[in-house]
XYZ file of C-alpha atoms in Angstrom:
482
model
C 321.114 -13.032 121.143
C 320.125 -9.367 120.932
C 320.921 -8.107 117.428
C 322.164 -4.510 117.432
C 320.009 -1.947 115.726
C 322.596 -1.263 113.045
C 322.444 -4.971 112.021
C 318.710 -4.662 111.659
C 319.313 -1.638 109.484
C 321.494 -3.814 107.237
C 318.720 -6.444 107.058
C 316.225 -3.775 106.140
C 318.623 -2.545 103.408
C 318.934 0.923 104.945
C 321.988 2.997 104.048
C 324.564 2.664 106.773
C 328.172 4.018 106.876
C 330.663 2.186 109.056
C 334.366 2.909 109.397
C 336.506 -0.217 109.438
C 338.936 1.058 112.051
C 336.234 1.313 114.736
C 335.040 -2.306 114.288
C 335.643 -4.464 117.270
C 336.331 -8.200 116.905
C 332.961 -9.071 118.450
C 331.149 -6.907 115.944
C 333.043 -8.523 113.054
C 331.840 -11.950 114.159
C 328.308 -10.693 114.492
C 328.356 -9.515 110.890
C 329.710 -12.829 109.679
C 327.017 -14.733 111.610
C 324.305 -12.507 110.176
C 325.547 -12.999 106.599
C 325.590 -16.784 107.097
C 322.071 -16.633 108.573
C 320.772 -14.653 105.599
C 322.381 -17.108 103.167
C 320.782 -20.052 105.025
C 317.391 -18.342 104.862
C 317.755 -17.801 101.123
C 318.733 -21.423 100.546
C 315.867 -22.605 102.735
C 313.414 -20.501 100.759
C 314.859 -21.793 97.485
C 314.613 -25.393 98.705
C 310.984 -24.811 99.648
C 310.236 -23.381 96.237
C 311.977 -26.322 94.553
C 310.090 -28.793 96.722
C 306.793 -27.068 95.983
C 307.571 -27.044 92.250
C 308.481 -30.734 92.358
C 305.200 -31.517 94.122
C 303.286 -29.623 91.437
C 305.180 -31.454 88.702
C 304.542 -34.803 90.397
C 300.838 -33.987 90.692
C 300.720 -33.044 87.006
C 302.557 -36.220 86.030
C 300.188 -38.293 88.170
C 297.169 -36.571 86.646
C 298.602 -37.152 83.168
C 299.062 -40.860 83.950
C 295.503 -41.117 85.214
C 294.039 -39.310 82.197
C 296.042 -41.492 79.833
C 294.788 -44.577 81.668
C 291.193 -43.289 81.389
C 291.576 -42.838 77.632
C 293.040 -46.336 77.277
C 290.216 -47.780 79.398
C 287.691 -46.197 77.025
C 289.509 -47.578 74.011
C 289.693 -51.024 75.590
C 285.970 -51.053 76.321
C 285.114 -49.993 72.780
C 287.294 -52.696 71.247
C 285.910 -55.581 73.334
C 282.603 -57.316 72.563
C 281.799 -57.813 76.254
C 282.718 -55.867 79.366
C 283.965 -58.908 81.310
C 286.480 -59.627 78.553
C 287.930 -56.156 79.203
C 288.212 -56.490 82.999
C 291.791 -57.784 83.065
C 293.104 -55.052 80.770
C 291.227 -52.320 82.654
C 292.578 -53.419 86.033
C 296.120 -53.560 84.665
C 295.855 -50.008 83.296
C 294.480 -48.673 86.581
C 297.047 -50.591 88.627
C 300.023 -49.246 86.662
C 298.633 -45.694 86.668
C 297.981 -45.599 90.421
C 300.904 -47.683 91.648
C 298.479 -49.807 93.665
C 299.537 -53.286 94.759
C 296.292 -54.979 93.811
C 293.230 -53.877 91.800
C 290.042 -55.945 91.520
C 286.358 -55.966 90.654
C 283.501 -57.471 92.658
C 280.082 -58.087 91.126
C 276.812 -58.527 92.992
C 274.565 -61.459 92.143
C 271.441 -63.100 93.622
C 271.884 -65.801 96.231
C 269.588 -68.035 98.199
C 266.379 -66.652 99.679
C 266.679 -63.552 97.518
C 269.781 -62.252 99.303
C 272.394 -60.302 97.346
C 275.894 -61.783 97.323
C 279.141 -60.300 96.030
C 282.006 -62.200 94.379
C 285.418 -61.207 93.050
C 285.356 -61.529 89.247
C 288.748 -60.177 88.174
C 292.075 -59.095 89.680
C 295.423 -57.526 88.780
C 298.461 -57.712 91.060
C 301.760 -55.857 91.003
C 305.116 -57.680 91.180
C 305.546 -59.750 94.327
C 301.936 -59.282 95.475
C 300.030 -62.424 96.391
C 296.858 -62.847 94.258
C 293.503 -63.275 95.999
C 291.399 -64.311 93.012
C 291.181 -67.899 94.310
C 290.471 -66.844 97.884
C 287.148 -68.521 98.741
C 286.543 -65.890 101.426
C 286.079 -63.409 98.578
C 283.414 -65.455 96.781
C 279.673 -65.354 97.491
C 280.170 -62.747 100.206
C 277.055 -61.539 101.990
C 278.205 -57.958 102.539
C 275.646 -57.137 105.198
C 277.053 -59.903 107.404
C 280.739 -59.734 106.405
C 283.591 -58.151 108.417
C 283.358 -55.228 105.969
C 279.610 -54.733 106.417
C 280.026 -51.029 107.187
C 280.993 -50.566 103.522
C 277.515 -51.459 102.296
C 275.712 -48.337 103.525
C 278.492 -46.103 102.175
C 278.642 -47.777 98.762
C 274.854 -47.759 98.396
C 275.028 -43.963 98.691
C 277.539 -43.880 95.836
C 280.407 -42.810 98.091
C 283.935 -44.292 98.201
C 285.365 -46.277 101.102
C 288.957 -45.351 101.956
C 291.216 -45.772 104.934
C 294.376 -47.015 106.590
C 294.123 -50.484 108.051
C 295.424 -49.512 111.490
C 292.570 -46.998 111.798
C 289.822 -49.576 111.164
C 287.825 -51.687 113.581
C 289.353 -54.935 114.821
C 287.200 -57.371 112.813
C 287.593 -55.406 109.576
C 291.328 -54.873 110.177
C 291.995 -58.561 110.831
C 290.092 -59.569 107.682
C 292.147 -57.190 105.521
C 295.493 -57.883 107.194
C 295.252 -61.515 106.057
C 295.576 -60.116 102.525
C 298.621 -57.987 103.535
C 296.632 -54.789 102.952
C 297.844 -51.560 104.593
C 295.604 -49.022 102.850
C 292.440 -49.473 100.834
C 290.188 -47.615 98.388
C 286.774 -48.997 97.332
C 284.732 -47.316 94.567
C 281.047 -48.245 94.069
C 279.634 -49.314 90.692
C 275.999 -48.458 89.961
C 274.433 -49.766 86.750
C 270.966 -48.533 85.723
C 270.469 -47.148 89.209
C 271.265 -50.478 90.904
C 274.294 -51.300 93.084
C 276.230 -53.539 90.689
C 279.487 -54.066 92.617
C 282.732 -52.203 93.266
C 286.306 -51.594 92.128
C 288.962 -52.003 94.842
C 292.545 -50.735 95.196
C 294.822 -52.370 97.796
C 298.144 -50.902 98.901
C 300.262 -53.657 100.438
C 303.780 -52.150 100.429
C 303.116 -48.941 102.366
C 300.515 -46.900 104.163
C 298.865 -44.628 101.634
C 296.430 -41.770 101.903
C 294.479 -41.392 98.662
C 294.166 -37.787 97.503
C 290.823 -36.329 96.493
C 292.071 -35.662 92.949
C 293.056 -39.334 92.592
C 289.712 -40.558 93.888
C 287.890 -38.213 91.501
C 289.731 -39.524 88.439
C 289.376 -43.164 89.486
C 285.653 -42.681 90.067
C 285.479 -41.365 86.502
C 287.025 -44.644 85.338
C 284.493 -46.641 87.377
C 281.618 -44.584 85.952
C 282.924 -45.137 82.416
C 282.933 -48.876 83.050
C 279.382 -48.712 84.440
C 278.130 -46.793 81.409
C 279.708 -49.386 79.132
C 278.043 -52.182 81.110
C 274.696 -50.406 80.751
C 275.145 -50.201 76.979
C 276.192 -53.843 76.733
C 273.271 -54.981 78.867
C 270.899 -52.935 76.715
C 272.327 -54.531 73.569
C 272.070 -57.975 75.155
C 268.451 -57.277 76.068
C 267.709 -56.148 72.515
C 269.406 -59.265 71.146
C 267.441 -61.423 73.577
C 264.166 -59.781 72.607
C 265.099 -60.144 68.939
C 265.809 -63.835 69.455
C 262.532 -64.247 71.315
C 260.709 -62.427 68.534
C 262.370 -64.628 65.925
C 261.271 -67.725 67.822
C 257.730 -66.397 68.055
C 257.734 -65.549 64.354
C 259.099 -69.005 63.593
C 256.390 -70.656 65.687
C 253.738 -68.405 64.201
C 254.996 -69.158 60.702
C 254.808 -72.875 61.415
C 251.245 -72.444 62.664
C 250.315 -70.417 59.588
C 251.903 -72.982 57.293
C 249.884 -75.690 59.009
C 246.750 -73.559 58.713
C 247.495 -72.978 55.024
C 247.896 -76.704 54.482
C 244.557 -77.287 56.184
C 243.034 -74.479 54.118
C 244.372 -76.002 50.920
C 242.912 -79.357 51.920
C 239.609 -77.641 52.682
C 239.636 -75.811 49.351
C 240.339 -79.066 47.539
C 237.404 -80.651 49.330
C 235.181 -77.680 48.499
C 236.182 -77.539 44.855
C 235.868 -81.271 44.224
C 233.675 -82.929 46.842
C 231.081 -80.155 47.248
C 230.983 -78.620 43.799
C 230.230 -81.979 42.145
C 227.114 -82.822 44.213
C 225.844 -79.236 44.028
C 226.258 -79.169 40.270
C 224.380 -82.472 40.094
C 221.560 -81.108 42.257
C 221.285 -78.045 40.064
C 221.312 -80.095 36.867
C 218.600 -82.480 37.995
C 216.547 -79.598 39.353
C 216.744 -77.869 35.999
C 215.600 -81.098 34.289
C 212.646 -81.349 36.660
C 211.786 -77.732 35.983
C 211.831 -78.350 32.241
C 209.645 -81.465 32.611
C 207.022 -79.849 34.806
C 204.021 -78.291 33.203
C 203.457 -74.623 33.660
C 200.355 -75.390 35.712
C 202.368 -77.006 38.489
C 203.166 -73.695 40.175
C 203.979 -75.019 43.609
C 206.401 -77.624 42.343
C 208.060 -75.140 40.004
C 208.433 -72.653 42.849
C 210.176 -75.254 45.018
C 212.539 -76.171 42.236
C 213.332 -72.508 41.540
C 214.243 -72.086 45.196
C 216.550 -75.096 45.005
C 218.191 -73.620 41.916
C 218.643 -70.265 43.651
C 220.199 -71.883 46.721
C 222.578 -74.002 44.662
C 223.562 -70.975 42.551
C 224.356 -68.945 45.673
C 226.246 -71.840 47.213
C 228.300 -72.347 44.072
C 229.030 -68.607 43.988
C 230.140 -68.745 47.619
C 232.443 -71.647 46.792
C 233.943 -69.657 43.903
C 234.439 -66.626 46.150
C 236.081 -68.723 48.865
C 238.440 -70.227 46.332
C 239.288 -66.740 45.040
C 239.980 -65.533 48.587
C 242.177 -68.554 49.208
C 244.124 -68.005 45.990
C 244.594 -64.333 46.886
C 246.320 -65.385 50.098
C 248.422 -68.255 48.727
C 249.352 -67.391 45.164
C 253.017 -66.476 44.719
C 253.315 -62.948 43.357
C 254.669 -62.646 39.817
C 255.171 -58.906 39.458
C 255.059 -57.212 36.079
C 253.706 -54.009 34.576
C 249.953 -54.337 34.077
C 247.593 -52.162 32.007
C 244.694 -51.671 34.416
C 242.778 -49.480 31.950
C 242.605 -52.309 29.427
C 241.482 -54.706 32.182
C 238.717 -52.346 33.267
C 237.497 -51.861 29.694
C 237.276 -55.636 29.075
C 235.427 -56.245 32.366
C 233.020 -53.357 31.667
C 232.261 -54.741 28.197
C 231.566 -58.197 29.638
C 229.155 -56.752 32.209
C 227.253 -54.773 29.595
C 227.075 -57.848 27.356
C 225.817 -59.975 30.252
C 223.185 -57.442 31.346
C 222.137 -55.604 28.157
C 219.025 -54.152 29.777
C 221.086 -52.019 32.200
C 221.866 -48.395 31.398
C 225.393 -47.857 32.713
C 227.938 -45.237 31.690
C 231.562 -46.212 32.227
C 234.316 -43.582 32.432
C 237.638 -45.398 32.252
C 240.848 -43.372 32.295
C 243.398 -44.354 29.640
C 246.917 -45.660 30.271
C 246.507 -46.454 33.960
C 249.239 -48.957 34.817
C 250.517 -50.670 37.951
C 253.346 -52.995 38.963
C 252.041 -56.243 40.411
C 250.697 -59.726 39.804
C 248.519 -59.586 36.684
C 246.089 -62.306 37.745
C 245.566 -60.912 41.237
C 245.226 -57.312 40.053
C 242.590 -58.475 37.586
C 240.689 -59.928 40.561
C 240.900 -56.517 42.290
C 239.472 -54.619 39.305
C 236.885 -57.368 38.680
C 235.607 -57.296 42.267
C 235.491 -53.501 42.504
C 233.664 -53.052 39.176
C 231.278 -55.922 39.987
C 230.631 -54.277 43.346
C 229.780 -50.939 41.698
C 227.664 -52.683 39.056
C 225.680 -54.477 41.749
C 225.032 -51.452 43.973
C 223.970 -49.216 41.053
C 221.348 -51.722 39.888
C 218.487 -49.554 41.186
C 219.651 -46.461 39.329
C 217.912 -45.609 36.064
C 221.276 -44.382 34.775
C 224.290 -45.770 36.572
C 227.693 -44.105 36.476
C 230.897 -46.025 37.169
C 234.416 -44.621 36.773
C 237.939 -45.986 37.061
C 241.203 -44.044 37.113
C 244.163 -42.866 39.136
C 245.726 -39.687 40.476
C 248.967 -38.728 42.217
C 248.508 -37.549 45.808
C 251.589 -36.470 47.801
C 253.822 -38.304 45.354
C 251.832 -41.551 45.611
C 249.654 -43.053 42.857
C 246.127 -43.673 44.145
C 243.743 -45.832 42.056
C 239.968 -45.487 42.384
C 236.631 -46.979 41.387
C 233.636 -44.684 41.926
C 229.889 -45.055 41.407
C 226.600 -43.282 42.071
C 224.931 -46.298 43.658
C 223.434 -47.129 47.040
C 226.459 -45.943 49.009
C 226.875 -46.605 52.720
C 227.134 -44.902 56.092
C 230.730 -44.048 56.995
C 230.413 -45.400 60.541
C 230.248 -48.872 58.992
C 233.238 -48.429 56.677
C 235.443 -50.831 58.679
C 233.004 -53.671 58.017
C 233.231 -53.342 54.244
C 236.479 -55.279 53.859
C 235.695 -58.010 56.399
C 234.897 -61.420 54.944
C 231.187 -62.356 55.101
C 230.308 -58.936 56.547
C 227.574 -57.196 54.533
C 225.815 -53.863 55.010
C 222.801 -54.918 52.940
C 220.623 -58.019 52.967
C 220.715 -60.615 50.197
C 217.188 -59.541 49.199
C 218.370 -55.951 48.653
C 221.596 -56.823 46.840
C 222.795 -60.403 46.306
C 226.331 -61.391 47.268
C 228.522 -63.352 49.652
C 230.515 -60.579 51.379
C 233.827 -62.007 50.173
C 234.676 -59.801 47.174
C 235.951 -56.724 49.038
C 237.805 -58.925 51.539
C 239.612 -60.460 48.564
C 240.469 -56.967 47.292
C 241.968 -55.990 50.639
C 244.018 -59.183 50.897
C 245.479 -58.785 47.399
C 246.323 -55.094 47.877
C 247.974 -55.755 51.244
C 250.022 -58.594 49.762
C 251.339 -56.076 47.244
C 252.308 -53.747 50.104
C 249.537 -51.249 49.419
C 246.561 -49.757 51.231
C 242.822 -49.821 50.517
C 240.022 -47.653 51.871
C 236.542 -46.406 50.976
C 234.321 -43.350 51.214
C 230.593 -43.194 50.737
C 227.255 -41.604 51.459
C 223.858 -43.271 51.469
C 222.157 -43.052 48.031
C 224.969 -40.841 46.739
C 227.432 -43.526 45.798
C 230.711 -44.975 46.973
C 234.391 -44.496 46.156
C 237.018 -47.188 46.644
C 240.718 -46.300 46.688
C 243.863 -48.402 46.730
C 247.621 -47.963 46.324
C 250.235 -50.280 44.826
C 253.868 -49.372 45.573
C 256.211 -49.441 42.591
C 258.818 -52.103 43.423
C 260.144 -52.398 39.879
């Protein structure tokens, strides 16, 4: 119908004057039709706006449901000790939020000949939907040879699989139709960079096209689950390593206990079975020496050698027993006056060797928290060591004291004796390792090893500094555990 120009003027809201008496019946009807048309257009526009607003509200409500489900999934994962225990609750939350008919999880696992299989581990179904959790076709599935093999390449790339069943290939469609599926959404799960499995959403009551916003939010849920699995697997690995370490420590402890028992038996043998004969040999040798006339030089020389050997052997036995006690004695910690110990030991040395000129400088009121007997062995060995290696000095100087360095008390014994080259410092505290020959300075090489063992048992450190013919300094720490 051709609309007159004056009607168009009305539509365009132009001013128009029309006398009623000139209106013809046909024109009156035209005006009525136009008014009805304009009213229909307005209602149509309003309906479109309402429909658009409803769609926006529905999208917001759907997004709100999804976000709420995501938050509840997080809470569920945090409150469960293992991720598999949370599967059922997670699938229920996702199923109710999405309105899907069936939600499930497949996990990959190794099969025969190194092939990767996939099996359904958990499932949630809406009302009236037939469960598939017991479907043997969904267990130990070799994806690369299954009717859904095209999924594998897509999922490996981290992309979702989605589609309507009637748009799929025949083999895939027939496999899914058995489960009454009309639309499907599959989301990959990657854990520590490895394809772990997938989360699936089946729609059985209608054909559904999943929106991008829905897929995005559901992928966030799948990623949250994967991150939780990674954390749980890391914790399980730590626990496994801890258990393995405990077993190794237990086995090592058993071996050490056995070794200690053997060492104790050896020490008993040394102290009783060897010391007795050696003492007898020395005693009889001394008697022979006393009986021999001074003219029998050769015989006296032989006997003196025997006496020297037995003395050194007995000293070695004593040192071995001291080293053994240092390792086995149970610590009885108390406050110990190390200054008093050092003064007593120094006095004994000067009394034993009155011909030596030695100046001792012993700091007053030096104390430590530890086992009194073992700490006495430390001071005894260090002072004896300094006494021995200053024997060639016309005036020997030996000092004992302590100082605080970086908040830690450091004890020291210093001398002006033979010293040593610093490249050999690591050998000083090794048992039976000596930097000088027995002809230069007598000894067994056990004293400093005993010092190190005692200090380490107290939780401290020991080290040394020295320079040839300029003396040596020995330092050790003893943590205060009082």
